[in-house]
PDB file of C-alpha atoms in Angstrom:
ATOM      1  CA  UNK A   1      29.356  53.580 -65.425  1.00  0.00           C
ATOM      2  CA  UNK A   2      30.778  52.132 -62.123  1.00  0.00           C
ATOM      3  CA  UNK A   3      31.061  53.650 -59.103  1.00  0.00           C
ATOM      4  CA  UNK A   4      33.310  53.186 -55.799  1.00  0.00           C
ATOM      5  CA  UNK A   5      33.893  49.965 -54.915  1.00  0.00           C
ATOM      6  CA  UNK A   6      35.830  49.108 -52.195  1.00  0.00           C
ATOM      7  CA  UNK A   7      37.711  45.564 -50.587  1.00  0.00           C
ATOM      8  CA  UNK A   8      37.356  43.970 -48.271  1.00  0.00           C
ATOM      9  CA  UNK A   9      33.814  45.052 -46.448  1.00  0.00           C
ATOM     10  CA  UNK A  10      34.670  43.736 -43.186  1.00  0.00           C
ATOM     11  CA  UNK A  11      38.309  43.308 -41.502  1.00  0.00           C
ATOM     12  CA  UNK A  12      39.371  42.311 -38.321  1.00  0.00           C
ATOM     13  CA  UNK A  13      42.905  42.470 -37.082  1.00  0.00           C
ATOM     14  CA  UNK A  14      45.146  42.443 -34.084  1.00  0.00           C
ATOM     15  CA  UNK A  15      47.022  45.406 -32.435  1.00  0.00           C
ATOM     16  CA  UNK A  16      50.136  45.542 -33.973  1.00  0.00           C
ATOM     17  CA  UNK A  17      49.687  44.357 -37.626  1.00  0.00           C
ATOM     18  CA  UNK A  18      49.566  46.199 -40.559  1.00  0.00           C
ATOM     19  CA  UNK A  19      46.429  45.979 -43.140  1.00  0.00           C
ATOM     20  CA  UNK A  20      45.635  47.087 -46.864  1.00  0.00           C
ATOM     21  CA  UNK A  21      42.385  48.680 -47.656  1.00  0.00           C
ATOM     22  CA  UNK A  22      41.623  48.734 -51.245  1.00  0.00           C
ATOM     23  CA  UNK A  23      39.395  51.283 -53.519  1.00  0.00           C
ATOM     24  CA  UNK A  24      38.649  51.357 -57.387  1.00  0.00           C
ATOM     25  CA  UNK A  25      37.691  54.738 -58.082  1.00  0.00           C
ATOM     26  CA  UNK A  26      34.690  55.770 -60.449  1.00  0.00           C
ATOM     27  CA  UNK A  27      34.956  55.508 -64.119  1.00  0.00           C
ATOM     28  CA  UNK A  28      36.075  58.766 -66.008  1.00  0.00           C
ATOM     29  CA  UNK A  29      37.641  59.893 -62.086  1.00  0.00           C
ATOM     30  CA  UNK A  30      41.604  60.263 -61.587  1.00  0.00           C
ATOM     31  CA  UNK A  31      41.635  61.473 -58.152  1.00  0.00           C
ATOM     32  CA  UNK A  32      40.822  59.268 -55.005  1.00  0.00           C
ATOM     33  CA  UNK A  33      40.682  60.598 -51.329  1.00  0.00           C
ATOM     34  CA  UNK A  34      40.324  58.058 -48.028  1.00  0.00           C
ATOM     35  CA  UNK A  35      38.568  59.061 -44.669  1.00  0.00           C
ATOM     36  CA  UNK A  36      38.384  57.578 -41.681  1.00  0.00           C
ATOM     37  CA  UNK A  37      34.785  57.379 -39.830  1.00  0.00           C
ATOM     38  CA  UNK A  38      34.653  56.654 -36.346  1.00  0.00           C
ATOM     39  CA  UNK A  39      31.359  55.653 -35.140  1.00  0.00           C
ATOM     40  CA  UNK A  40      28.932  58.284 -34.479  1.00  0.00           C
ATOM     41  CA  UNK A  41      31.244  60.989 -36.247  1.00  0.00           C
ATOM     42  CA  UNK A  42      31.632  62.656 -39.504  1.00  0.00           C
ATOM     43  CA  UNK A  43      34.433  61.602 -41.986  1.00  0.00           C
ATOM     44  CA  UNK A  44      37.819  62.266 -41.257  1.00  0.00           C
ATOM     45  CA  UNK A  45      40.203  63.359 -44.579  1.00  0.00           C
ATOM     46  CA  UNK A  46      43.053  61.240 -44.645  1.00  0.00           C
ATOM     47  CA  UNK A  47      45.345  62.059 -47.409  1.00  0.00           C
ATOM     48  CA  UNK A  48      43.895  62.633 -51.483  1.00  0.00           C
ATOM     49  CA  UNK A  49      45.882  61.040 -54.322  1.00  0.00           C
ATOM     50  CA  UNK A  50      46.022  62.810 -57.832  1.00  0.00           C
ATOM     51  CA  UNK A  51      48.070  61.490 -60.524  1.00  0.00           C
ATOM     52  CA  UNK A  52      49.595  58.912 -58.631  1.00  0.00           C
ATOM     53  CA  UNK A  53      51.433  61.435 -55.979  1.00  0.00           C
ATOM     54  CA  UNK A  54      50.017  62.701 -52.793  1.00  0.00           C
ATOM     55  CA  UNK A  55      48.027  65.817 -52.873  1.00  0.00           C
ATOM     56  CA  UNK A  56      47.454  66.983 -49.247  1.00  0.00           C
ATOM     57  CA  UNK A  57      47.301  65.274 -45.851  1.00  0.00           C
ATOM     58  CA  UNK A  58      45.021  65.574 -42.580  1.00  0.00           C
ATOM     59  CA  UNK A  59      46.192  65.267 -38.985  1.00  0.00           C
ATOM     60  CA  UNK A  60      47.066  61.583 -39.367  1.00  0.00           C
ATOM     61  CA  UNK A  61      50.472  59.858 -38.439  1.00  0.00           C
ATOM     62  CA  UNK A  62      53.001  58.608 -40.772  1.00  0.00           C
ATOM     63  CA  UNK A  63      51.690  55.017 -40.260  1.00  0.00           C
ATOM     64  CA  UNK A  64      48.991  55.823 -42.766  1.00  0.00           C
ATOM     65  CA  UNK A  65      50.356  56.039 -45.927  1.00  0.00           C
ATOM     66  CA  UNK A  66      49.010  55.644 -49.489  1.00  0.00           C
ATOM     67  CA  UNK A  67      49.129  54.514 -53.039  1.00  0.00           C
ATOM     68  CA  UNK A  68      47.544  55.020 -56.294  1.00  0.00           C
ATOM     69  CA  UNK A  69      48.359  52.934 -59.237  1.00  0.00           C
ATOM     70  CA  UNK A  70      48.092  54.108 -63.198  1.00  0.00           C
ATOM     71  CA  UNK A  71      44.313  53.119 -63.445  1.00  0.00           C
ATOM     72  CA  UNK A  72      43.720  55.177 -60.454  1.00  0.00           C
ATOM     73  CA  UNK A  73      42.866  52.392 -57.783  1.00  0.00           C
ATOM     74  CA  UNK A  74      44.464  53.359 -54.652  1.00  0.00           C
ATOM     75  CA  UNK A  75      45.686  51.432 -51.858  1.00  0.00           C
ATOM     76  CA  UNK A  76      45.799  52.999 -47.634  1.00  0.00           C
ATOM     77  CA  UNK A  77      48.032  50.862 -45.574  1.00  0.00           C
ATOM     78  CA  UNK A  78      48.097  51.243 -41.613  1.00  0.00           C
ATOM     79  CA  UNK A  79      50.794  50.147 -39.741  1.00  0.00           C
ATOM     80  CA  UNK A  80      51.316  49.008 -36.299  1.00  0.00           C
ATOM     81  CA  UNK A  81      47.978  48.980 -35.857  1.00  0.00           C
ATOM     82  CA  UNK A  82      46.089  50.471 -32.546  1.00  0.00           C
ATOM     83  CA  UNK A  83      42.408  49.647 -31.152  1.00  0.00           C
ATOM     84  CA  UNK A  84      41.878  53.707 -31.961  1.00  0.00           C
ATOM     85  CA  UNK A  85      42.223  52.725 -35.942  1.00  0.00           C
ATOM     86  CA  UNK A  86      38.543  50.784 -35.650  1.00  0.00           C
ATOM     87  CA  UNK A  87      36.613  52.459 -37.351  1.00  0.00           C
ATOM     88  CA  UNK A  88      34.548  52.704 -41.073  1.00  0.00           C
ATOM     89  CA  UNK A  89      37.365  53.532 -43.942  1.00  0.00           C
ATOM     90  CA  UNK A  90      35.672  55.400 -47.261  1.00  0.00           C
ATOM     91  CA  UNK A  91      37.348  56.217 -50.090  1.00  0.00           C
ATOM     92  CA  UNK A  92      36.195  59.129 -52.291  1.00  0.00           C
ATOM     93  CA  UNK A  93      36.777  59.292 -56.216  1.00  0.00           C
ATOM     94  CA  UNK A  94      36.295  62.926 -58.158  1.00  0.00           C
ATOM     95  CA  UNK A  95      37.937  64.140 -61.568  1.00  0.00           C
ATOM     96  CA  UNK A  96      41.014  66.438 -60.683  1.00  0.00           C
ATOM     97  CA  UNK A  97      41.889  67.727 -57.530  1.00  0.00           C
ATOM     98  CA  UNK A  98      38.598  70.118 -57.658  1.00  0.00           C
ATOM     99  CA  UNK A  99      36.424  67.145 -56.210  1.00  0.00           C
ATOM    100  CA  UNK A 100      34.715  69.687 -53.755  1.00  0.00           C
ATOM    101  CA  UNK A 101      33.296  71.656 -56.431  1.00  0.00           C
ATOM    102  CA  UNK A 102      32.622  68.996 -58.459  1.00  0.00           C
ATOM    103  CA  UNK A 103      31.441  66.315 -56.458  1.00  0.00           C
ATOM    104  CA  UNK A 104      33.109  63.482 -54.781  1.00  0.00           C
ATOM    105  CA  UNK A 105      31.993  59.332 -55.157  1.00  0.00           C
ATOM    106  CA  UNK A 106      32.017  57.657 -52.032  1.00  0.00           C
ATOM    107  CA  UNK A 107      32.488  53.594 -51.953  1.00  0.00           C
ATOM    108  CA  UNK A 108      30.540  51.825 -49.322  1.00  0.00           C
ATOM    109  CA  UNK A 109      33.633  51.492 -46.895  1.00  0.00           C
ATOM    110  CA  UNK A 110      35.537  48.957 -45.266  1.00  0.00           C
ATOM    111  CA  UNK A 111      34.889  48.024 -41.699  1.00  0.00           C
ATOM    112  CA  UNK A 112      38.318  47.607 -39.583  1.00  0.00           C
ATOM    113  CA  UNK A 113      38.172  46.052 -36.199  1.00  0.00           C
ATOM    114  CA  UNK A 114      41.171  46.161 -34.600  1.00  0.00           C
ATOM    115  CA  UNK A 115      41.471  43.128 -31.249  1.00  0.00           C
TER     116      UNK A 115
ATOM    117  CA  UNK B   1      38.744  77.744 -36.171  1.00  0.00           C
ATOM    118  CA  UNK B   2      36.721  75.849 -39.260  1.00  0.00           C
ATOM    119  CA  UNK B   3      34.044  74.317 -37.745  1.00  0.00           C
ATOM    120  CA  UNK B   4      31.078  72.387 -38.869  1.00  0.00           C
ATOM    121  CA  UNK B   5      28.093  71.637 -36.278  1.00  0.00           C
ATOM    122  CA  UNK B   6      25.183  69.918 -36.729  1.00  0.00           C
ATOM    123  CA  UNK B   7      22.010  69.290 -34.638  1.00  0.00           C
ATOM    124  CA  UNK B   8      19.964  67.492 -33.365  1.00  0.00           C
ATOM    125  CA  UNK B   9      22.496  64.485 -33.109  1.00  0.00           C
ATOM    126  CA  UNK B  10      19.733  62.061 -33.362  1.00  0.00           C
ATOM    127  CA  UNK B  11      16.035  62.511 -34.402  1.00  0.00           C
ATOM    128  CA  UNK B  12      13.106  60.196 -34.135  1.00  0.00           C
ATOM    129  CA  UNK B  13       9.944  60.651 -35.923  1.00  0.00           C
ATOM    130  CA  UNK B  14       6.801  58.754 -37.154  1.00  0.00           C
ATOM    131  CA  UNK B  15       6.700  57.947 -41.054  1.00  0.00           C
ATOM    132  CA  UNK B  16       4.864  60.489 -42.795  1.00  0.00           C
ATOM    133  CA  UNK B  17       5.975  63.782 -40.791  1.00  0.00           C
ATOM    134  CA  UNK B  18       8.437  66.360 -41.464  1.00  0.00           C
ATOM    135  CA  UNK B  19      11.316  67.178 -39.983  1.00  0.00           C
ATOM    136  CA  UNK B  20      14.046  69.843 -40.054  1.00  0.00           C
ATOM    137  CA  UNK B  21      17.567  69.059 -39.776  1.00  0.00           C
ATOM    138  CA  UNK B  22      20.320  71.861 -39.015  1.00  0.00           C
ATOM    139  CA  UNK B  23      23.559  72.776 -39.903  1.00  0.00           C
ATOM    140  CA  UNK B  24      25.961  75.775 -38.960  1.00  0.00           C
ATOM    141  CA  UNK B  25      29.430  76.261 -39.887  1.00  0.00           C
ATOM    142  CA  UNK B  26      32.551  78.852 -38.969  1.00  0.00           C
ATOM    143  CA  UNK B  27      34.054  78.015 -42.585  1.00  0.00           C
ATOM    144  CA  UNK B  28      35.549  80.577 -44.033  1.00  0.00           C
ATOM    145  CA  UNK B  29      36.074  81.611 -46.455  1.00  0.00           C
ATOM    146  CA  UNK B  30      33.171  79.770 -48.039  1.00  0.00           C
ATOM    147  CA  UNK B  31      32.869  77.921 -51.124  1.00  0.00           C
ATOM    148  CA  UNK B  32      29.639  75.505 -51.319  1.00  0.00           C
ATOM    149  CA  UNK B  33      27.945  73.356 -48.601  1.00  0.00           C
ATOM    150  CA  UNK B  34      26.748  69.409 -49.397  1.00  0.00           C
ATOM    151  CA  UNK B  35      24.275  67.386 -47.446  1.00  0.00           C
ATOM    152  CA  UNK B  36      24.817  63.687 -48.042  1.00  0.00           C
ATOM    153  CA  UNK B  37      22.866  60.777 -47.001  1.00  0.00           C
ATOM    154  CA  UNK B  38      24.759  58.009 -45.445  1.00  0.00           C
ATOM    155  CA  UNK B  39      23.004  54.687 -44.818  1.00  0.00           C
ATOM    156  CA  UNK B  40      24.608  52.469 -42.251  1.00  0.00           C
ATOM    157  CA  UNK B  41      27.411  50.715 -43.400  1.00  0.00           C
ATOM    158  CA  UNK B  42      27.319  52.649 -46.777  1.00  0.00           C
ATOM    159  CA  UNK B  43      28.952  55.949 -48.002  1.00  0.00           C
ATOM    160  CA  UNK B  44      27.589  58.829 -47.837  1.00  0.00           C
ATOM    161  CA  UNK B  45      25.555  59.627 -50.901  1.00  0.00           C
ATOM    162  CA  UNK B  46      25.429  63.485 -51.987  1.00  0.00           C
ATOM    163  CA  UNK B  47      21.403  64.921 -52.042  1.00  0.00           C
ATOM    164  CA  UNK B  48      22.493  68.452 -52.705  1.00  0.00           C
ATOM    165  CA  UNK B  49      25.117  70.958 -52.898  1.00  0.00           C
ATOM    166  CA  UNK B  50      24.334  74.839 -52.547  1.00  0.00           C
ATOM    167  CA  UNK B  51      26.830  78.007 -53.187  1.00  0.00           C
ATOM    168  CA  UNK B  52      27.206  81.153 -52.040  1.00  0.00           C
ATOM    169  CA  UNK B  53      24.414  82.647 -54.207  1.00  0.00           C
ATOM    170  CA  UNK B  54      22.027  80.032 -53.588  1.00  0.00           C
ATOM    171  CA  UNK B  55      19.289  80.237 -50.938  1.00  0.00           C
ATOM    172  CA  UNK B  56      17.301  77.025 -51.658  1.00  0.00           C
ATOM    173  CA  UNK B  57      17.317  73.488 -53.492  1.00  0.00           C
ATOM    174  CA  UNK B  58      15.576  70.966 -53.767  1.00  0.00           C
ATOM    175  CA  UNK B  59      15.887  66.927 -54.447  1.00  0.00           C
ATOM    176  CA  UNK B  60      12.472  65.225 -54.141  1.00  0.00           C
ATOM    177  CA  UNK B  61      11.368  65.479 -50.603  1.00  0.00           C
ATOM    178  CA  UNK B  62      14.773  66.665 -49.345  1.00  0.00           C
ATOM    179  CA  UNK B  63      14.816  70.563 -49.637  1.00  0.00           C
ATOM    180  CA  UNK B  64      18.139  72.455 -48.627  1.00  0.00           C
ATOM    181  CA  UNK B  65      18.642  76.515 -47.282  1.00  0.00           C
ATOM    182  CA  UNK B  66      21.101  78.218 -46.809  1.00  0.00           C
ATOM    183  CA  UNK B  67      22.079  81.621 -45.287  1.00  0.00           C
ATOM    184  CA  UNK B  68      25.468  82.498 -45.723  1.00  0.00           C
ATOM    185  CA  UNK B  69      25.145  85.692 -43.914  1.00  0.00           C
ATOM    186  CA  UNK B  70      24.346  83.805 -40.776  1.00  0.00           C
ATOM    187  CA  UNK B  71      26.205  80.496 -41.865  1.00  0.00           C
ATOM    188  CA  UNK B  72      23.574  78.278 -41.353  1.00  0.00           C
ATOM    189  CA  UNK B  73      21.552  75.535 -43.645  1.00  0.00           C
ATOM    190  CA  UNK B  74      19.134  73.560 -43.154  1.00  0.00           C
ATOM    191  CA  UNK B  75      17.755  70.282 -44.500  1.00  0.00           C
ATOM    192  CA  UNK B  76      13.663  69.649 -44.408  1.00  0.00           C
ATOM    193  CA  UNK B  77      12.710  66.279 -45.210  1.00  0.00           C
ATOM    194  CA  UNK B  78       8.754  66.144 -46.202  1.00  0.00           C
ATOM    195  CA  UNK B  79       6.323  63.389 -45.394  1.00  0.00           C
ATOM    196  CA  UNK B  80       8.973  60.941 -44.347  1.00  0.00           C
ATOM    197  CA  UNK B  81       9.528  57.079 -45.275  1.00  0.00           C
ATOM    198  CA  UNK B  82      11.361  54.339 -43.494  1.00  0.00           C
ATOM    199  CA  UNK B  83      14.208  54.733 -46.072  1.00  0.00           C
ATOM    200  CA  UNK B  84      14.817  58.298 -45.174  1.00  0.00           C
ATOM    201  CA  UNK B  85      16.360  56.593 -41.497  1.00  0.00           C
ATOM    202  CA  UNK B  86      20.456  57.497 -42.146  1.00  0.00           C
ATOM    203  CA  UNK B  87      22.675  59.528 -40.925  1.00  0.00           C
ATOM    204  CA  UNK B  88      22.581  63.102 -42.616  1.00  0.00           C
ATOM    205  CA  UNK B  89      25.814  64.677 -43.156  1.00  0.00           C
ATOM    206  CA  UNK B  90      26.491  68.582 -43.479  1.00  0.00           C
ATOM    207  CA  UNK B  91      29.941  69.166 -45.605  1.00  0.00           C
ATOM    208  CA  UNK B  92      31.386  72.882 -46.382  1.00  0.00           C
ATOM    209  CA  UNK B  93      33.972  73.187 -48.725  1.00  0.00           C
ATOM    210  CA  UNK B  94      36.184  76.547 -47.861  1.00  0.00           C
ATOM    211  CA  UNK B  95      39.278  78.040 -49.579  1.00  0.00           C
ATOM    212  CA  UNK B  96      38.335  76.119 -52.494  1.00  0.00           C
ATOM    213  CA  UNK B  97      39.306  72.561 -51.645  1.00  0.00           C
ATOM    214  CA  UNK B  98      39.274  72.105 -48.173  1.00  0.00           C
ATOM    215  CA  UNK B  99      36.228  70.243 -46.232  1.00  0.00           C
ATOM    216  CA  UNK B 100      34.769  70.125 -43.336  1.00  0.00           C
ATOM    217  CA  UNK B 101      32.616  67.366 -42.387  1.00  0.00           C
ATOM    218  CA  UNK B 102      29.789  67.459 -39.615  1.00  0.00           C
ATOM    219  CA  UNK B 103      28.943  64.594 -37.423  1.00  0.00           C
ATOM    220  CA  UNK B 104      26.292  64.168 -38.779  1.00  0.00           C
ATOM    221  CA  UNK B 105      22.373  63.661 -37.338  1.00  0.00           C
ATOM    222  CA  UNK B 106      21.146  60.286 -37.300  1.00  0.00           C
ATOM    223  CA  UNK B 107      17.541  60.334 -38.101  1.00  0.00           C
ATOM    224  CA  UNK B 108      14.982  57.020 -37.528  1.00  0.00           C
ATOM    225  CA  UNK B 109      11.946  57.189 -39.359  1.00  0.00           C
ATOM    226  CA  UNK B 110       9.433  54.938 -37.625  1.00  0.00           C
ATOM    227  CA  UNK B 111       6.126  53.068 -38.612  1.00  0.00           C
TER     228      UNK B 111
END
């Protein structure tokens, strides 16, 4: 069985640009939700993708958007990025959308650095 | 307001001794409560998950409570080893499928 795994590690990037984050999700799991960690803070929920469609949202701006593809990778894209997006990016993998019940998967993260 | 709040928000203590982390949440309504284990750089890594009914659970040395009257948990770590230094991370789960994370306490066990 595999777990999380998630590309690149590390990432730096300049204001302005745009960058793809990229998670396979756990064997067996369909449903993959990103955070955002700031340093010294808990996770922040970005969006969850179930069946290849969106399937709820936190407080972030439309510049963060999503994919998931048929095997259930996902993709989180950022747009004009801003120093504020630094920060450790995890992505989650459960089985249907009742991942806090049944326990989420986290991947290792990537590390964004945004110059 | 859903709240999650964790103390302390950093903890140092000697390898070998115990310590007591804490947790208490506004969640409501309330469906189970995880505390993970996130190394640095790493994900978080789940070490239990309690519900309502549940007052205590243990992994190993890591031994969860919880009291939902008063909305707290707690996470006791016995006779502690360098590998326990992480951040610990308090997670409710309300209205079935929302979360709330906690900030976390970053613990550093030393020699």
């Amino acid at each position: 069985e595999t777990g999380v795994t998630q590309s690149p590690t590390h990432l730096i990037k300049t204001r302005g640009q745009q960058v793809t984050l990229r998670c396979s999700s756990q064997s067996g799991h369909n449903t993959v939700s990103w955070y955002q960690q700031a340093l010294g803070q808990g996770p922040q929920f970005i969006f969850q993708y179930y069946r290849e469609e969106e399937n709820g949202r936190g407080n972030f701006p439309p510049r963060f958007s999503g994919l998931q593809f048929p095997n259930y990778s996902s993709e989180l894209n950022v747009n004009a990025l801003e120093l504020d997006d630094s920060a450790l990016y995890l992505c989650a993998s459960s089985f249907g959308t009742e991942g806090p019940n049944y326990g989420y998967t986290f991947g290792s993260g990537t590390r964004l650095t945004v110059v | 307001k859903n709240q999650v709040e964790q103390s302390p928000q950093s903890l140092i203590i000697l390898e070998g001794k115990n310590c007591t982390l804490q947790c208490n949440y506004t969640v409501s309504p309330f469906s189970n409560l995880r505390w993970y284990k996130q190394d640095t750089g790493r994900g978080p890594v789940s070490l239990t998950i309690m519900t309502f009914s549940e007052n205590t659970k243990s992994n190993g040395r890591y031994t969860a409570t919880l009291d939902a009257d008063t909305k707290q948990s707690s996470l006791h770590i016995t006779a502690s080893q360098l590998s326990d230094s992480a951040s610990y991370i308090c997670v409710v789960t309300y209205n079935n499928n929302d979360m709330r994370f906690g900030a976390g306490t970053r613990l550093t066990v030393k020699p």
